[in-house]
Coordinates of C-alpha atoms (C1' of nucleotides) in Angstrom, one line a residue:
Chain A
X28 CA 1.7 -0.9 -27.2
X29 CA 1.0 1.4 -24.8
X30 CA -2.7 2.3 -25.7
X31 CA -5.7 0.1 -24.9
X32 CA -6.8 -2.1 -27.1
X33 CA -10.4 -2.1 -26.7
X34 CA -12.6 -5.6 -28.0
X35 CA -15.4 -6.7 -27.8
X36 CA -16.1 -10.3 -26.4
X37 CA -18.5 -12.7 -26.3
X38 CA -20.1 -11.9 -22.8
X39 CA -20.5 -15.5 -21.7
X40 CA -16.8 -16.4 -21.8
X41 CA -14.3 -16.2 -19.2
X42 CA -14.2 -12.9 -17.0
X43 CA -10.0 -13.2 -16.9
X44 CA -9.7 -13.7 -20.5
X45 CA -12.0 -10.6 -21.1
X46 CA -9.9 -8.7 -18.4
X47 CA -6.7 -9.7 -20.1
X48 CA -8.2 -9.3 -23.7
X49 CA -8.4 -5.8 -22.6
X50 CA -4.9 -5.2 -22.9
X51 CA -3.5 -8.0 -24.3
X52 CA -4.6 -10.4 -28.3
X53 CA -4.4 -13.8 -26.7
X54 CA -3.6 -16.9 -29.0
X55 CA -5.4 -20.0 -29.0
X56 CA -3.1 -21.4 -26.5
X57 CA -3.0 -18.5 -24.3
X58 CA -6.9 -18.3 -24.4
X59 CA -6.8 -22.1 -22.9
X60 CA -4.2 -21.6 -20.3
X61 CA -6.6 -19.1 -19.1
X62 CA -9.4 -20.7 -19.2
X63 CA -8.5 -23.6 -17.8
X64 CA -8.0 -21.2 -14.3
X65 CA -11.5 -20.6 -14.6
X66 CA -12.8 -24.3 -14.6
X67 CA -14.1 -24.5 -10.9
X68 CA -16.5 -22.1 -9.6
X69 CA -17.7 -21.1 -6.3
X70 CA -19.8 -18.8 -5.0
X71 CA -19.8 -16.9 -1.4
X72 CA -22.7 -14.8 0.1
X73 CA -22.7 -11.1 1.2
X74 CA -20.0 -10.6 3.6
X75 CA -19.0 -14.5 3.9
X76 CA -15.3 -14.9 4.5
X77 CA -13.6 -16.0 1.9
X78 CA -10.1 -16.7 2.9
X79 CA -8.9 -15.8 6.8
X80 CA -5.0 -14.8 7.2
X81 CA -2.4 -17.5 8.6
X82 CA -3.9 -20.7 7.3
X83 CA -1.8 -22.6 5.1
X84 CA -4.4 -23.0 3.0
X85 CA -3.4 -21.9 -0.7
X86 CA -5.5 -21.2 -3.3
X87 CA -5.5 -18.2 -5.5
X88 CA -9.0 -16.4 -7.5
X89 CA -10.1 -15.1 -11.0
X90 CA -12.5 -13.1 -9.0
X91 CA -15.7 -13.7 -11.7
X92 CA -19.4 -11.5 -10.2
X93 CA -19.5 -9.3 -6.9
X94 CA -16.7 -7.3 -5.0
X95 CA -14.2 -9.1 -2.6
X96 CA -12.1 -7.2 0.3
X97 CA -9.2 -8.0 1.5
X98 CA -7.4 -6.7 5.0
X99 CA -5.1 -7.2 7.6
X100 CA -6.1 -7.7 10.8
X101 CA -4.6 -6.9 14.0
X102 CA -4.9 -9.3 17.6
X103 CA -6.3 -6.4 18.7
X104 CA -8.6 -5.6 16.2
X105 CA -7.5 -2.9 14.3
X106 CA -7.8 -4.0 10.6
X107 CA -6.3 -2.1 7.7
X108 CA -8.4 -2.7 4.2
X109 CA -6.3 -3.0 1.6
X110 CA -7.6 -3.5 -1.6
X111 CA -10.7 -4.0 -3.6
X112 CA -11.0 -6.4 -6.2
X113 CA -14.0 -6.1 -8.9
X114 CA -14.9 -9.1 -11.3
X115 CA -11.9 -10.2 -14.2
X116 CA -9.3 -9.4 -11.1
X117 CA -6.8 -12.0 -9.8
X118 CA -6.7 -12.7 -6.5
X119 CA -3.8 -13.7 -4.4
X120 CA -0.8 -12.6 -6.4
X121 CA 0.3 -10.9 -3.3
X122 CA 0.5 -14.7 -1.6
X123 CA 2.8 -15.9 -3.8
X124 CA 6.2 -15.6 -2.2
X125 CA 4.2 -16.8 1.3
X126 CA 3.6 -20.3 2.4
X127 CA 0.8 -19.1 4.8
X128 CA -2.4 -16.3 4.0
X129 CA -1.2 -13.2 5.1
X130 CA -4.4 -11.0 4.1
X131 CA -8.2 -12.0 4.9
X132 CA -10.6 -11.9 1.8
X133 CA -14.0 -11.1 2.0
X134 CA -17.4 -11.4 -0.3
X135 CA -18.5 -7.1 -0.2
X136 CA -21.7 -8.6 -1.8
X137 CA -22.7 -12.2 -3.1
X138 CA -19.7 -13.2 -5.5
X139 CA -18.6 -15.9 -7.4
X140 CA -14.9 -17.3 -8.1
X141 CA -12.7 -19.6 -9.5
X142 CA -10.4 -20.8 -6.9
X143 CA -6.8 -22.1 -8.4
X144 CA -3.7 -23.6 -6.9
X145 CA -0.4 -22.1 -7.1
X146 CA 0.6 -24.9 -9.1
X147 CA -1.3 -24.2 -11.6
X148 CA 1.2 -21.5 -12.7
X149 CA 3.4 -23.9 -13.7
X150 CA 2.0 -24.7 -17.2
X151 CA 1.4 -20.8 -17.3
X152 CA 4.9 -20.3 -16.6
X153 CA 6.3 -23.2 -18.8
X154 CA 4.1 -22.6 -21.9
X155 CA 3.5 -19.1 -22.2
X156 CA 5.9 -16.8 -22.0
X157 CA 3.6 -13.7 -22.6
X158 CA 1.2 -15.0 -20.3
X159 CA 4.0 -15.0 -17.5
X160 CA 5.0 -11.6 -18.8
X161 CA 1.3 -10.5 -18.0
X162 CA 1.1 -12.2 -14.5
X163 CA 3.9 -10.2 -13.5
X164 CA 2.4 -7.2 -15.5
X165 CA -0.7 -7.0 -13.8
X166 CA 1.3 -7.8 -10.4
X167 CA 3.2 -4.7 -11.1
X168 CA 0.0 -2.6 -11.3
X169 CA -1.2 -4.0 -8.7
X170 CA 1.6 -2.6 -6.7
X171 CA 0.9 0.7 -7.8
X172 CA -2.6 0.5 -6.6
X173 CA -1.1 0.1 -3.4
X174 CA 1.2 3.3 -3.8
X175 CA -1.5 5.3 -4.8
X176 CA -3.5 4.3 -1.7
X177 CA -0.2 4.8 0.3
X178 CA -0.3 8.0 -1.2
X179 CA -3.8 8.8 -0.1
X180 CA -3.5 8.0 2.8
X181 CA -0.2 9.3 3.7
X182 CA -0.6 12.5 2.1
X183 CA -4.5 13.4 2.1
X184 CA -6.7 14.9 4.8
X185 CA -10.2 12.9 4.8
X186 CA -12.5 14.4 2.3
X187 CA -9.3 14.1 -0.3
X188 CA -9.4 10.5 0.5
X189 CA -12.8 9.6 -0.1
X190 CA -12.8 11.8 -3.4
X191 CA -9.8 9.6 -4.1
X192 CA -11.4 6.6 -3.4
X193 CA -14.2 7.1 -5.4
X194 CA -12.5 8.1 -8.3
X195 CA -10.5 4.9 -8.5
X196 CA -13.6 3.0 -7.9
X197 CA -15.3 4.5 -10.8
X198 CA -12.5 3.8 -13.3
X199 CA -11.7 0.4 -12.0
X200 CA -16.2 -0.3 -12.9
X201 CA -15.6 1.1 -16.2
X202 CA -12.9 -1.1 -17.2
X203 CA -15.3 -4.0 -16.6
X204 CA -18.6 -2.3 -18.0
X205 CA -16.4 -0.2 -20.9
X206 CA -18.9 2.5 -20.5
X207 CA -18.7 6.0 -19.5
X208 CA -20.9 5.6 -16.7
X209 CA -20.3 8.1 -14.2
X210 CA -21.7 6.1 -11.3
X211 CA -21.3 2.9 -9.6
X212 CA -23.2 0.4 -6.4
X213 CA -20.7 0.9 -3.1
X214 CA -21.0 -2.6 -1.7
X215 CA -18.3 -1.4 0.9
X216 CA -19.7 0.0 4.6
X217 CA -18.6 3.5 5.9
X218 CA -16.7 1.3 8.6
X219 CA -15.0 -0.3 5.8
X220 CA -14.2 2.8 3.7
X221 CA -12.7 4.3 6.6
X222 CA -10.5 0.9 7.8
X223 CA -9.6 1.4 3.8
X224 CA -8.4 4.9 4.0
X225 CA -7.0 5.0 7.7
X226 CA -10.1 7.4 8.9
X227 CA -13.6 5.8 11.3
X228 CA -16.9 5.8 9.9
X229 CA -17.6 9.1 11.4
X230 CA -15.8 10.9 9.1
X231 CA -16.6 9.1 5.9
X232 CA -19.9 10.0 6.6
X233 CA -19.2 13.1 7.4
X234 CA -17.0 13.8 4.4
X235 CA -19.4 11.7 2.1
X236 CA -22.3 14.3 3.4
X237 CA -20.2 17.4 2.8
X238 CA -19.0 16.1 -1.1
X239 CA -22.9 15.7 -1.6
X240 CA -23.9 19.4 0.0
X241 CA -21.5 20.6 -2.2
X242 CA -22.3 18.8 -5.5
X243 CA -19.6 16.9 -6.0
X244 CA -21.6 13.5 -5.6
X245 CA -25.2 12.4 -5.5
X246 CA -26.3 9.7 -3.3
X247 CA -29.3 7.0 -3.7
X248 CA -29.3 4.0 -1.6
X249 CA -26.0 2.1 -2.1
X250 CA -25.6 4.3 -5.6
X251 CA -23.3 6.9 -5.8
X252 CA -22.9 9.3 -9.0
X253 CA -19.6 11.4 -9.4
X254 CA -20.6 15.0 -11.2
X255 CA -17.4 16.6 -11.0
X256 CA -15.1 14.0 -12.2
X257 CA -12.0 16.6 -13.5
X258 CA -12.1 18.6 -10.8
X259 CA -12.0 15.9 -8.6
X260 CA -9.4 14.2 -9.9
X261 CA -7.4 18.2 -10.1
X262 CA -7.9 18.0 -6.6
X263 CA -6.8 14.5 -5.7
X264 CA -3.7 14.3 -8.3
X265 CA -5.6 11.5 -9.6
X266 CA -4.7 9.1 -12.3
X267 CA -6.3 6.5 -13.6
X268 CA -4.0 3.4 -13.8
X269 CA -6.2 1.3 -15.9
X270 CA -6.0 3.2 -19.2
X271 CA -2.4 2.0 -19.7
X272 CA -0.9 -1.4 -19.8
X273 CA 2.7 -1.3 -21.2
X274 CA 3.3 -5.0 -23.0
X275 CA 6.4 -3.3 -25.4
X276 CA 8.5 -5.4 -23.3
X277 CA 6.6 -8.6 -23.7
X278 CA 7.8 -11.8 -25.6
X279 CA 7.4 -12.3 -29.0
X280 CA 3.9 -14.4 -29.7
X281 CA 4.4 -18.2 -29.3
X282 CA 8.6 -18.3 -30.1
X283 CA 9.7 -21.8 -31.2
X284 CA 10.1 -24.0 -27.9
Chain B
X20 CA 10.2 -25.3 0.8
X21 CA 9.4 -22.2 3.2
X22 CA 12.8 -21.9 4.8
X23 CA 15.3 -19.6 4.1
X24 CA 18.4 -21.7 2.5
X25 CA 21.5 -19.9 4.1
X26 CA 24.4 -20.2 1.6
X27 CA 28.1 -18.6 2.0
X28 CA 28.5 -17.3 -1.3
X29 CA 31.8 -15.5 -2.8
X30 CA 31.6 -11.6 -1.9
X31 CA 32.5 -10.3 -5.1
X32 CA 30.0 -12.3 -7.4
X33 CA 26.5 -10.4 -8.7
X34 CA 24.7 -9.1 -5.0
X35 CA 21.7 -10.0 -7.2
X36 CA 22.4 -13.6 -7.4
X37 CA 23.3 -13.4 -3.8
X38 CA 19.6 -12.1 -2.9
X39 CA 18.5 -15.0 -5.3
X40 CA 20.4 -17.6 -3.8
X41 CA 19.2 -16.8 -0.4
X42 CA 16.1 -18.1 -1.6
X43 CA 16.5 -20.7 -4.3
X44 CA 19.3 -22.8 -5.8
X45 CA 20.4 -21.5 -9.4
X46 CA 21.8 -24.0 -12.0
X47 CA 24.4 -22.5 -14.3
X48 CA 21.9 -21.1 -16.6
X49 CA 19.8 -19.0 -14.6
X50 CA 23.4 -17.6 -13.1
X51 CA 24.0 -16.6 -16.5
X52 CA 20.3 -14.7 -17.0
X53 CA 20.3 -12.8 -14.0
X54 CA 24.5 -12.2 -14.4
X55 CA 24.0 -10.8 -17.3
X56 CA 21.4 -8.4 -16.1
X57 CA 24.3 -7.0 -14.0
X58 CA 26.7 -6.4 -16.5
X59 CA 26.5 -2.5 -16.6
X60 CA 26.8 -0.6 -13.7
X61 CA 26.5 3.0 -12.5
X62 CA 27.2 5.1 -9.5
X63 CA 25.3 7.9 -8.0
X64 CA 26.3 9.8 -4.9
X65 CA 24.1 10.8 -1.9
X66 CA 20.9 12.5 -2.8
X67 CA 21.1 12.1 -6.1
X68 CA 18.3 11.5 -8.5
X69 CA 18.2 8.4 -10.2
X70 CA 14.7 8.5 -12.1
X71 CA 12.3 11.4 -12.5
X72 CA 8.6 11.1 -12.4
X73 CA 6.7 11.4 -15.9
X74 CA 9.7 10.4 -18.3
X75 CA 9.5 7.4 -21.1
X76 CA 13.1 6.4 -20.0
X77 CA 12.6 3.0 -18.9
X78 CA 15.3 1.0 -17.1
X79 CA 15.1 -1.4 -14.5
X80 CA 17.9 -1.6 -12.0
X81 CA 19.7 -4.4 -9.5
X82 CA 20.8 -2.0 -6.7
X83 CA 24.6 -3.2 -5.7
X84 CA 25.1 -0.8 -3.2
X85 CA 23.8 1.7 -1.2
X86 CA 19.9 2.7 -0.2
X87 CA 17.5 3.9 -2.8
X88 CA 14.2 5.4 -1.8
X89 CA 11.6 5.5 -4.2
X90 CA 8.7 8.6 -3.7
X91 CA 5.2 9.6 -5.1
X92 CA 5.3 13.3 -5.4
X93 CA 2.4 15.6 -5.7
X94 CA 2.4 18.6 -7.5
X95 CA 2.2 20.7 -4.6
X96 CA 4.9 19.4 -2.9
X97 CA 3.6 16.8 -1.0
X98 CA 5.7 13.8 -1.0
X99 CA 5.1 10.1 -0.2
X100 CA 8.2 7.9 0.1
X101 CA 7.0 4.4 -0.7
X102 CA 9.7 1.8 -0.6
X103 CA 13.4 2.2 0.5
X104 CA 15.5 -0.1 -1.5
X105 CA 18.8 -1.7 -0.5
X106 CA 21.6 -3.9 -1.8
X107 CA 20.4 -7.2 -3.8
X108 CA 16.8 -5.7 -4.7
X109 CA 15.5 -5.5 -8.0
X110 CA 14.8 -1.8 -8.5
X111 CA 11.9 -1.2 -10.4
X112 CA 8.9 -4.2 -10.7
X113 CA 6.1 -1.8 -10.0
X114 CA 6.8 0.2 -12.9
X115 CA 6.3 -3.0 -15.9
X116 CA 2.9 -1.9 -16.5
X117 CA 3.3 1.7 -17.0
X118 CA 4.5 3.0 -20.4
X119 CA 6.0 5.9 -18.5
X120 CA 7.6 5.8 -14.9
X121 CA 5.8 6.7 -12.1
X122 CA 7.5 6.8 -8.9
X123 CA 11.3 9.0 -8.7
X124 CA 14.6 7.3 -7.4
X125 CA 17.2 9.0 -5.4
X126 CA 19.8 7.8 -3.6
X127 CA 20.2 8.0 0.2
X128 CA 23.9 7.4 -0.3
X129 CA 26.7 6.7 -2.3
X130 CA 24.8 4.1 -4.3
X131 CA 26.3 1.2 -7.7
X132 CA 23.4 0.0 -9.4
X133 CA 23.3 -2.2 -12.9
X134 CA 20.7 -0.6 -15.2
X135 CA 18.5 -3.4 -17.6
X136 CA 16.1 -2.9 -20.5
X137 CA 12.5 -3.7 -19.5
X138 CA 12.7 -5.9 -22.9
X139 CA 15.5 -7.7 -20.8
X140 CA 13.0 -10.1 -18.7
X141 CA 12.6 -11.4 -22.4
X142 CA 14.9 -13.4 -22.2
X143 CA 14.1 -14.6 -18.7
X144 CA 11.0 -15.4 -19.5
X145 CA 11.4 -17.2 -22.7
X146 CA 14.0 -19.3 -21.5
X147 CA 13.8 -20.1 -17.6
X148 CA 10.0 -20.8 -16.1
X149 CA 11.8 -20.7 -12.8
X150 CA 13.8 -17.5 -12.9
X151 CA 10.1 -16.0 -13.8
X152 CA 8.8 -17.5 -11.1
X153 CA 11.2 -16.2 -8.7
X154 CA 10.6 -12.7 -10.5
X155 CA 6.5 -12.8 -9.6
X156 CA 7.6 -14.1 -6.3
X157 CA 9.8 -11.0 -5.7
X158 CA 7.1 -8.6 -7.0
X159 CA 4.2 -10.6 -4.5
X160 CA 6.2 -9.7 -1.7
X161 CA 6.7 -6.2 -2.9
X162 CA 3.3 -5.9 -2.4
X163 CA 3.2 -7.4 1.2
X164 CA 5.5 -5.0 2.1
X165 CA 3.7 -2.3 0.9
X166 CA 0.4 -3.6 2.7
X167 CA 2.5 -3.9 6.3
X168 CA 3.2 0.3 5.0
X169 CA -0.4 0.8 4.6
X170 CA -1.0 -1.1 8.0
X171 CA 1.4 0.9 9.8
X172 CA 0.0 3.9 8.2
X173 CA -3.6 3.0 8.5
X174 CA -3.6 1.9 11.7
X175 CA -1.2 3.3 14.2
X176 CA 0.1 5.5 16.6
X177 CA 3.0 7.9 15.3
X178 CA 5.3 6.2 17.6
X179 CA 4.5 2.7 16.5
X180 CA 5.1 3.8 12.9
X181 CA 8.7 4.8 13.9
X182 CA 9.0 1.3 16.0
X183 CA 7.8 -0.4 12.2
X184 CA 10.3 1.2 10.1
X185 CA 13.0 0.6 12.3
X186 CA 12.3 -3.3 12.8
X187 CA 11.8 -3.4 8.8
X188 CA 14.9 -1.6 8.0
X189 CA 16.8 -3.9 10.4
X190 CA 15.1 -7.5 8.9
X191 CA 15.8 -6.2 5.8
X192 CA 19.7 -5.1 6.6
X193 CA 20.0 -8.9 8.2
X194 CA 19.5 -10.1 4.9
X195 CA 22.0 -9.0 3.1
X196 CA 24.8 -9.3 5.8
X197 CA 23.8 -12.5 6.8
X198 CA 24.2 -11.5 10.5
X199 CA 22.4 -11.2 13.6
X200 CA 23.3 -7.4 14.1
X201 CA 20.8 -5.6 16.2
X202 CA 21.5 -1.6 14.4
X203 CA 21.9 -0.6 11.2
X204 CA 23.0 3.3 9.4
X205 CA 20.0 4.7 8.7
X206 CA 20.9 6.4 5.4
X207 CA 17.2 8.6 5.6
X208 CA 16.8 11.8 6.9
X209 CA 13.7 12.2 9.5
X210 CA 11.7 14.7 7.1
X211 CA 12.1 11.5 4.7
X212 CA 11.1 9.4 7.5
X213 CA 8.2 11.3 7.9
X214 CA 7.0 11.3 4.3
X215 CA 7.8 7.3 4.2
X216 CA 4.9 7.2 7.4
X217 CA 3.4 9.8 7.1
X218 CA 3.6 11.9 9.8
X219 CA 6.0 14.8 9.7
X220 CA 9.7 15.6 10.6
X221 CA 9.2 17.1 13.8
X222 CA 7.1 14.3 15.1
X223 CA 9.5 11.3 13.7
X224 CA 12.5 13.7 15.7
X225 CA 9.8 13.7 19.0
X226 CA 9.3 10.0 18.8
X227 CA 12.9 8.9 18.2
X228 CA 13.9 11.0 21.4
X229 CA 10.9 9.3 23.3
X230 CA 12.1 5.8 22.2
X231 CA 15.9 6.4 23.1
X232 CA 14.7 8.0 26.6
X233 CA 12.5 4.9 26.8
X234 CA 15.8 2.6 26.1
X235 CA 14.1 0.9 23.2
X236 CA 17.0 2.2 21.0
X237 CA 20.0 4.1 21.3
X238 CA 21.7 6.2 18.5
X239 CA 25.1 7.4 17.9
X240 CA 25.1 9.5 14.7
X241 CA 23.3 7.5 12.1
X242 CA 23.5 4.5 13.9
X243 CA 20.8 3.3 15.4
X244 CA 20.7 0.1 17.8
X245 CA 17.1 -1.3 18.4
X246 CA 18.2 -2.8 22.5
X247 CA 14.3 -4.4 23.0
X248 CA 13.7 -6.1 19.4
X249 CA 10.7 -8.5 21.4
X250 CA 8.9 -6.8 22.7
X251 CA 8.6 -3.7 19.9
X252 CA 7.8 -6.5 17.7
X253 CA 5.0 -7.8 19.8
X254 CA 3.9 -3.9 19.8
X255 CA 3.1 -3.1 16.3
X256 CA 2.4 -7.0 15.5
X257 CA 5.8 -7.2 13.2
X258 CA 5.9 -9.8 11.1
X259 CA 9.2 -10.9 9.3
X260 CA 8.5 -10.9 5.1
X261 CA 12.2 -11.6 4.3
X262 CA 12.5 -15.2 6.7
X263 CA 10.0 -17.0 4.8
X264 CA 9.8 -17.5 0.6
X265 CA 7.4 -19.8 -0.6
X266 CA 9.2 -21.4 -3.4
X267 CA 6.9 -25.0 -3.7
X268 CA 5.1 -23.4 -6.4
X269 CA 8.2 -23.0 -8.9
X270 CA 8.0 -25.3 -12.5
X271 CA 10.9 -28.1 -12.2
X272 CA 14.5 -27.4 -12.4
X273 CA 15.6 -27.2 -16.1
X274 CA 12.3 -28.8 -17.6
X275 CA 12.9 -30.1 -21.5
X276 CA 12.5 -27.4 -23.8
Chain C
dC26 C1' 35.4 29.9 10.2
dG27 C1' 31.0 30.5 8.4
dG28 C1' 27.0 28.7 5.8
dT29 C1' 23.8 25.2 5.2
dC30 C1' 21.3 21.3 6.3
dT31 C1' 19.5 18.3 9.9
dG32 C1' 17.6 17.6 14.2
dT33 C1' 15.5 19.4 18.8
dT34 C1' 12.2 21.6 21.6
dG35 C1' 8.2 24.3 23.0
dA36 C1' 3.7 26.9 22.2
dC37 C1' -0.3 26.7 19.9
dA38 C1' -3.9 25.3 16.4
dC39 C1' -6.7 22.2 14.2
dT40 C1' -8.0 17.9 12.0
dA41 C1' -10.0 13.8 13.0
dG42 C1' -11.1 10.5 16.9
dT43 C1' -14.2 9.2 20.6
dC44 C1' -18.5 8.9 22.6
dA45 C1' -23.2 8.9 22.5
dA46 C1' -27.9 9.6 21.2
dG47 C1' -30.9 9.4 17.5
dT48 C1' -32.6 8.3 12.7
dG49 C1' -33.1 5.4 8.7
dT50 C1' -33.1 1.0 6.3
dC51 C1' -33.7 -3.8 5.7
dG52 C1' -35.0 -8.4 6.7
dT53 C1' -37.7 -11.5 9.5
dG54 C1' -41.7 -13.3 11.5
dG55 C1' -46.1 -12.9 13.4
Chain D
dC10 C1' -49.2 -5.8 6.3
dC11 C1' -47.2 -4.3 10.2
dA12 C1' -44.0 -4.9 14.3
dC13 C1' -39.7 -5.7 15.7
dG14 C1' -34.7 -6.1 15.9
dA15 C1' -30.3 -5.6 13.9
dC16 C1' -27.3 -2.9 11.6
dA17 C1' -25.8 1.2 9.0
dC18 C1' -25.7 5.9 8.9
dT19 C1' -26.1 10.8 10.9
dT20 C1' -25.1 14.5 13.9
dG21 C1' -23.3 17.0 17.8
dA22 C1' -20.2 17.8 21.8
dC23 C1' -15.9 17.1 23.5
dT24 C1' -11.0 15.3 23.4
dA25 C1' -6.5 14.2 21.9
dG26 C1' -2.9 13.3 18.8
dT27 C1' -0.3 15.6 15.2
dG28 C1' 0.6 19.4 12.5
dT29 C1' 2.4 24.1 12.2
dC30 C1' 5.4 27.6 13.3
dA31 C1' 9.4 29.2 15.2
dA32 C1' 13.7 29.6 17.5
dC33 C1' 17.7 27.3 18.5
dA34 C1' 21.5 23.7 18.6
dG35 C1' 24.4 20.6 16.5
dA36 C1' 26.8 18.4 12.5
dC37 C1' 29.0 18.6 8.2
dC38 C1' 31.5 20.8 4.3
dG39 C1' 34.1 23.8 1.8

DNA sequence: CGGTCTGTTGACACTAGTCAAGTGTCGTGG
DNA sequence: CCACGACACTTGACTAGTGTCAACAGACCG
């Protein structure tokens, strides 16, 4: 099953289990298992630090309201954003295989989380076979984010980038809103944007100014609207990785155990 | 357990279950899931392409021998190399998610690898919690190592790009040969250098002479010898991903099913 | 031995970085 | 309600690191 199978959920339940419901028909069990990742919640004010790099510290997120950052820092203070993660995202896949934080998180805005341990994949791993397949599912996507932005930046000149960079923004909102909205609130600073896409501030705002003198974007406060969305993305190469979520390969539902 | 668990393993057994072992301790079952995800193999010589862009064909691969590059490639010729592969790695983890593949494989060299169904993991997942684990752990620290890209991308210098590839290549090469060598072949060519960070063939050629003339390295052909490992570390903040493997997470050995 | 591919080197162009001054926005407190 | 300060953003002038182009040298293969 290739395609998206689209649901509608009862708003007040988990934000994971509506992420994952997105691609996935969970079973009671499953839905449980899930849940039970969600039980504690804390919340973080606009530009709080959420986790720093090199503590041994080890918690993962189901990242529930707001935007959260997360970068590498350098001694001498270059920092390299990496990723951006939007509400019914998992947080800290990458910090698996690592005893110690190797990326700092952030709060982009005032968010709310559900901090985990590690070992709480255990009963995931033991019990559900097609909720392990989707862990390392959503894991591989997520390292295709990070192509893409390799991609970006390796290959783009600076307005390319930002176009980029919106664009992914915009279909990473709509999978969380499912609706067409062609806008979204930045809660990222131009410093950030350009430690994201390997440019300064300068430019974005430079670049950001130039894609609005030439229609491609409007601007209001922290509100930007995308008008040209398919010639943007001719432009940029870009494709949206959050139409497709391949689970062909997944586990049969609930096998005798 | 963080630390790496050196084991002298029989050369001709599955370089799979080598990498695997370098890391964790296999019971007799899990050597029979991830052996029998090596049981076909196929060759490819230099420069060969081992997966297009865009095609339903979906395989998986354990790479036995040789370097693999994996690339992003835009349809006006740009081309960003994301990964370079070698002996031991599972070929392929980024591409679970996607219904078709998105990233080519070629081989830098005369390269064996054993092709597996995606709908192989089934197996894994259904009956060894711990082989999945080790499978998300793998695919966490594909993503680290794609952040330390964007890093070196994002962030630095063209000559400090060169200075990270070459101490990655090497960490990565002392891996599999369980020896403290300080050169390795480089099996790349410096346009695909260039693409991999993103700066362009005649600059990676500029930088390599600069480094040699600075006795940081010496080459003879395609070897190349890094002579001040230290102190280019300390330079672009290097950090080892292969030393360390976070395994205190993992369900219990053999738990009753 | 000749053709092709890879790597080297220099001249020049150009994108984006740096620096700096100025404007706008927001939150706080009088 | 307004004044102030902090921070984000804008804009221009100048600089510098890489890219581009091109000619050439060296390595490899048939």
């Amino acid at each position: 099953m290739d395609a998206v199978i689209p649901q509608s959920l009862d708003d007040t339940e988990s934000c994971l289990v509506r992420n994952i419901s997105h691609y996935l028909a969970l079973d009671t069990q499953d839905l449980q298992l899930v849940e039970s990742l969600e039980r504690d919640v804390t919340s973080r004010g606009a530009g709080e630090c959420i986790q720093a790099a090199g503590k041994p510290v080890r918690s993962l997120f189901a990242l529930r309201k707001g935007w959260v950052r997360a970068s590498l820092i350098d001694a001498d203070g270059r920092r390299q954003v990496t990723r951006t993660y939007m509400p019914g995202d998992v947080i800290g896949l990458c910090e698996l295989a690592s005893p110690i934080t190797t990326v700092e998180l952030h709060a982009c805005e005032d968010v709310e989380l559900c901090p985990f341990p590690k070992s709480a994949l255990q009963s995931v791993l033991t019990q559900s076979p097609r909720l392990a397949a989707t862990l390392l599912a959503l894991s591989s996507r997520d390292q295709i984010i990070y192509m893409d932005l390799l991609r970006a930046i390796g290959c783009m000149p600076a307005m390319e980038r930002v176009m980029f960079l919106l664009l992914t923004w915009l279909s990473r909102v709509r999978v969380t809103n499912h609706m067409e909205q062609n806008w979204f609130k930045c809660c990222m600073t131009q410093s950030e944007i350009g430690d994201l896409l390997g440019i300064t501030n300068v430019t974005v705002s430079k670049e950001l100014s130039a894609l609005e003198a030439a229609n491609f974007i409007t601007r209001e406060r922290k509100k930007i609207s995308l008008l040209r969305i398919e010639e943007m993305s001719l432009i940029t190469r870009y494709e949206n990785r959050y139409d497709v979520f391949d689970t062909s390969w997944f586990p049969e539902v609930r096998p005798a155990n």
